[in-house]
Short mmCIF file of C-alpha atoms in Angstrom, two decimals:
data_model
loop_
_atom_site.label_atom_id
_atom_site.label_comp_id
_atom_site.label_asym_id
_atom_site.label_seq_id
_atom_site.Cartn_x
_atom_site.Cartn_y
_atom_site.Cartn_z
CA UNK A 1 83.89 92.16 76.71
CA UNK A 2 83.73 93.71 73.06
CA UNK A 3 85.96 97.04 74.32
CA UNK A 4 88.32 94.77 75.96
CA UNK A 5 88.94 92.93 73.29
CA UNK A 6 89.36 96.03 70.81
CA UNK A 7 91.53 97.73 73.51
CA UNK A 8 93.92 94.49 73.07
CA UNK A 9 94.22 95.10 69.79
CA UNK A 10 94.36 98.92 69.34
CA UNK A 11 97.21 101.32 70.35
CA UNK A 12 94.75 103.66 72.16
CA UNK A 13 95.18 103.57 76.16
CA UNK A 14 92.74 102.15 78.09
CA UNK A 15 91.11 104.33 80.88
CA UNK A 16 91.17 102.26 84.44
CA UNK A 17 87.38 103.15 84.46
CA UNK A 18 86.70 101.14 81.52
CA UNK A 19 89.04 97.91 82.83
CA UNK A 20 86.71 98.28 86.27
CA UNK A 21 83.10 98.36 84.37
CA UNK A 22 84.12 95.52 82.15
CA UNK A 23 85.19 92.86 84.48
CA UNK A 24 84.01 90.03 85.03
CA UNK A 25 81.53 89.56 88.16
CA UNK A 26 84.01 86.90 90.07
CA UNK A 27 86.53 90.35 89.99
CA UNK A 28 84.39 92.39 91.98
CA UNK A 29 81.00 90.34 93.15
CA UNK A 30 79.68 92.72 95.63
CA UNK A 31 79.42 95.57 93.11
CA UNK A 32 77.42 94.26 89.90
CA UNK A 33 78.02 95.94 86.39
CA UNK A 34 75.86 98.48 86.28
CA UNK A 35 76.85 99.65 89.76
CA UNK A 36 79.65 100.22 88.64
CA UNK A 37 78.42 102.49 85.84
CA UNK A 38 76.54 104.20 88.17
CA UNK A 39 79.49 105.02 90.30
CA UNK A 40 81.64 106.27 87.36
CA UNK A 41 79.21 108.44 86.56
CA UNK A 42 78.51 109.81 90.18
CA UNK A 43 82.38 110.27 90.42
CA UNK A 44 82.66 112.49 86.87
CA UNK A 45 79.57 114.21 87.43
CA UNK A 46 81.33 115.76 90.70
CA UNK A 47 78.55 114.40 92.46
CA UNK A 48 79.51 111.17 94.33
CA UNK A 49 76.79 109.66 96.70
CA UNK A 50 77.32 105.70 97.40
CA UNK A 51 75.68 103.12 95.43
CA UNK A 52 74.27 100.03 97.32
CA UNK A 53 76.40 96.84 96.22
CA UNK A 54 74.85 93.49 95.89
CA UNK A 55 74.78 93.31 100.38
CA UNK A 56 73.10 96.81 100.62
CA UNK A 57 76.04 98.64 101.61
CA UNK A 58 77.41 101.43 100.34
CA UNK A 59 80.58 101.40 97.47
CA UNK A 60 82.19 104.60 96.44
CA UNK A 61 84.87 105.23 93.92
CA UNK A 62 87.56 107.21 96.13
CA UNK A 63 90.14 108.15 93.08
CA UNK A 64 89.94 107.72 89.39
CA UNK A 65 92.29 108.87 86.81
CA UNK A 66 93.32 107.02 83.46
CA UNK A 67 95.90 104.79 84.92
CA UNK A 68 94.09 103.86 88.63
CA UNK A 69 90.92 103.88 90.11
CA UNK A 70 90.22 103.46 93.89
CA UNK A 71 87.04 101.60 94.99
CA UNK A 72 85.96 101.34 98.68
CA UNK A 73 83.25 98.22 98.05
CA UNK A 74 82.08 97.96 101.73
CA UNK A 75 83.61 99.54 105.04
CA UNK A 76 85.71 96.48 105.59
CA UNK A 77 86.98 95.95 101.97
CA UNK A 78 88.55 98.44 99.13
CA UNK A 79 90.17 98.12 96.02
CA UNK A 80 92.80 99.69 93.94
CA UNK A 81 92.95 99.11 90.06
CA UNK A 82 96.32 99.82 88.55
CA UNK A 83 97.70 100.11 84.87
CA UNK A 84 101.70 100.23 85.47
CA UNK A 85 101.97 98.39 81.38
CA UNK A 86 100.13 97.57 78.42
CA UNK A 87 97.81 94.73 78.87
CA UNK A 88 98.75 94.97 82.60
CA UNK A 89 96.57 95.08 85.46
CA UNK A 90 97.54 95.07 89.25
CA UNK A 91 94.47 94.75 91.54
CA UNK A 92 95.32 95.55 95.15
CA UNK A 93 92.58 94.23 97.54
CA UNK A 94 92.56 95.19 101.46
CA UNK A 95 90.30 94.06 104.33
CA UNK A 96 89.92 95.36 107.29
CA UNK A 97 90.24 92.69 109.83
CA UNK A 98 90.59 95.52 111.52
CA UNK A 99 93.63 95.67 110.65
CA UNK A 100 94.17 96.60 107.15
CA UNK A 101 95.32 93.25 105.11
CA UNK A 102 95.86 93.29 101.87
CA UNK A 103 96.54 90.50 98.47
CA UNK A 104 97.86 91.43 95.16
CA UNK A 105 96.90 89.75 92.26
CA UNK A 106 97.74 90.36 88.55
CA UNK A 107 95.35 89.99 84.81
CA UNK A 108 96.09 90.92 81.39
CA UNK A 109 93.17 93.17 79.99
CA UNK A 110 90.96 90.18 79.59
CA UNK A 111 90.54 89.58 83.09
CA UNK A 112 92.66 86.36 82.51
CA UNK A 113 94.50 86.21 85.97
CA UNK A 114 98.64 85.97 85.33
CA UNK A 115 100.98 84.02 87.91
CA UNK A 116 102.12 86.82 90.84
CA UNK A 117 105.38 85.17 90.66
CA UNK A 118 106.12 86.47 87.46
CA UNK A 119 105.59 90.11 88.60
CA UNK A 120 106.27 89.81 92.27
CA UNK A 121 107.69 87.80 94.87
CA UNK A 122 105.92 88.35 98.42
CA UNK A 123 108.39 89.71 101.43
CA UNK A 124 109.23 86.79 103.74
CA UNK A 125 110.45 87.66 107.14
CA UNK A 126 113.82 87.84 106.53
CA UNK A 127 112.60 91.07 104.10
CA UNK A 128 111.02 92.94 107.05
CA UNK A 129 114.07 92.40 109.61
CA UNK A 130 115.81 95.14 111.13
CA UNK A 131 119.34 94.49 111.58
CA UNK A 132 118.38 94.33 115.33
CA UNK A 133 115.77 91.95 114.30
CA UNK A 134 118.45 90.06 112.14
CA UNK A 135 120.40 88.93 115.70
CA UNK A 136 117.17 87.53 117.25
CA UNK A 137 115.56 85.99 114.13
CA UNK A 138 114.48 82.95 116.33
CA UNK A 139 112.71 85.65 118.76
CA UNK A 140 111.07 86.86 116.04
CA UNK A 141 109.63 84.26 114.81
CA UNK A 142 108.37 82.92 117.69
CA UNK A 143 106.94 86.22 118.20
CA UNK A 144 105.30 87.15 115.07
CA UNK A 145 103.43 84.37 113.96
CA UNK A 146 102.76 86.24 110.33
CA UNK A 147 102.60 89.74 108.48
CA UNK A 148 99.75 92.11 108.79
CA UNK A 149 100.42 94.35 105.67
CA UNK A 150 98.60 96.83 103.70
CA UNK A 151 99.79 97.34 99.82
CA UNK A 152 99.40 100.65 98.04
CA UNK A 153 100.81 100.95 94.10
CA UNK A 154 101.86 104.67 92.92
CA UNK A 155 101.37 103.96 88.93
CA UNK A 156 103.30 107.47 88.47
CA UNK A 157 106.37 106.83 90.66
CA UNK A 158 106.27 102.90 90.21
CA UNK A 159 106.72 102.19 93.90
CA UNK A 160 104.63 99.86 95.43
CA UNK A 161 104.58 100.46 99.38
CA UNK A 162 103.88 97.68 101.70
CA UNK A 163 103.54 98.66 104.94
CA UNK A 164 103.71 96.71 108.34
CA UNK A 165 100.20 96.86 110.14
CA UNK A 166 101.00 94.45 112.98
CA UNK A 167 100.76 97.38 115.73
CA UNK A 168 97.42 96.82 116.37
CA UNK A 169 97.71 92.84 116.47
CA UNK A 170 99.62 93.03 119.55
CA UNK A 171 99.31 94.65 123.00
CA UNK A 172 101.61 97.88 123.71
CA UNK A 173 104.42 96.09 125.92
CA UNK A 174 104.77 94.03 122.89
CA UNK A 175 104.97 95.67 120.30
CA UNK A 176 107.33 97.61 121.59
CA UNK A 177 109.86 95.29 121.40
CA UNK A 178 108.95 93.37 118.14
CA UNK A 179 108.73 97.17 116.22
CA UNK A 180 112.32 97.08 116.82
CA UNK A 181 112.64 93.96 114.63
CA UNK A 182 110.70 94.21 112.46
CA UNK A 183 110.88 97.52 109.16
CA UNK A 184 107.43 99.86 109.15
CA UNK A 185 107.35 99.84 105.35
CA UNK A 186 108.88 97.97 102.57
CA UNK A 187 109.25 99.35 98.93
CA UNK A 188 108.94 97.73 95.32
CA UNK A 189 109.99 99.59 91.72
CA UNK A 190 108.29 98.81 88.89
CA UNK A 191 111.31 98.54 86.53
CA UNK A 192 108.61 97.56 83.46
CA UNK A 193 108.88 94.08 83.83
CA UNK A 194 108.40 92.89 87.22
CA UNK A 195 108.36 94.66 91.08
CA UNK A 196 111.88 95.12 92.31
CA UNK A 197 112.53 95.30 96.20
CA UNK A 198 114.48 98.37 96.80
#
């Protein structure tokens, strides 16, 4: 963790690429260290074949720049390592179940996970209702027993986007009348503290 811990004390930024190779295994245990090195390099070397992970299958870097990278691990699971602050990392991680699903979680640049809460608070229902959905909250919620959502962060604009991913979960008759309840997206700002709902 020797760059890690210079990069906490030293003005310089700290590319995304470096934050992915140097973390711990319990971050991202499919894809072992020097997989990851291996991908990096594929990626910058314009020449970016899949390495096998850990199960045999194949993990790919998607997008890399200095603030994000983009990993696809496996074809259920992919990953997106963001750098909206100093000592600030937001690690977006989405299954597909199919459906894409996805958690957020938060570490400083010691991989020493930070409480969401103090970052983020997680939509509840009442978040995603339309006003239509609003009059029939007790509809809905019999209806939707919980939210399918995939995240994505844009470190340049600051918006997170969450978007609903329930259309899949139910059958066509139905979901045409819980879409009417229920928003397609929901959007965060990063004000430089914490995600804002806007």
């Amino acid at each position: 963790m020797a760059f890690v811990l210079m990069a906490k004390n030293d003005a310089r930024p700290v590319a995304a690429k470096h934050l992915f190779i140097e973390a711990p295994d319990s971050i991202f245990p499919s894809i072992e260290e020097r997989t990851r090195r291996d991908m990096i390099d594929y990626y910058e070397s314009g020449y970016n074949r899949p390495s096998l992970n850990v199960f045999e299958d194949s993990s790919v870097i998607t997008c890399c720049d200095s603030t994000c990278i983009e990993i696809k691990a496996s074809k259920v699971l992919q990953y997106q390592l963001s750098m909206p602050a100093k000592n600030l990392i937001v690690l977006i991680s989405t299954h597909s179940i199919p459906m894409y699903d996805s958690e957020i979680a938060f570490y400083d640049f010691e991989w020493e996970k930070q409480p969401v809460e103090k970052y983020f608070t997680a939509p509840s229902l009442t978040d995603w209702l339309t006003n239509d959905g609003k009059k029939v909250r007790d509809d809905v919620e019999n209806a939707v027993p919980f939210i399918i959502a995939s995240y994505n962060f844009d470190v340049e604009s600051g918006v997170l986007t969450i978007t609903n991913q329930l259309k899949d979960y139910f059958g066509k008759n139905t979901w045409r009348q819980v879409s009417k309840w229920l928003s397609p997206q929901l959007k965060y700002k990063w004000n430089g503290k914490h995600f804002k709902k806007q």
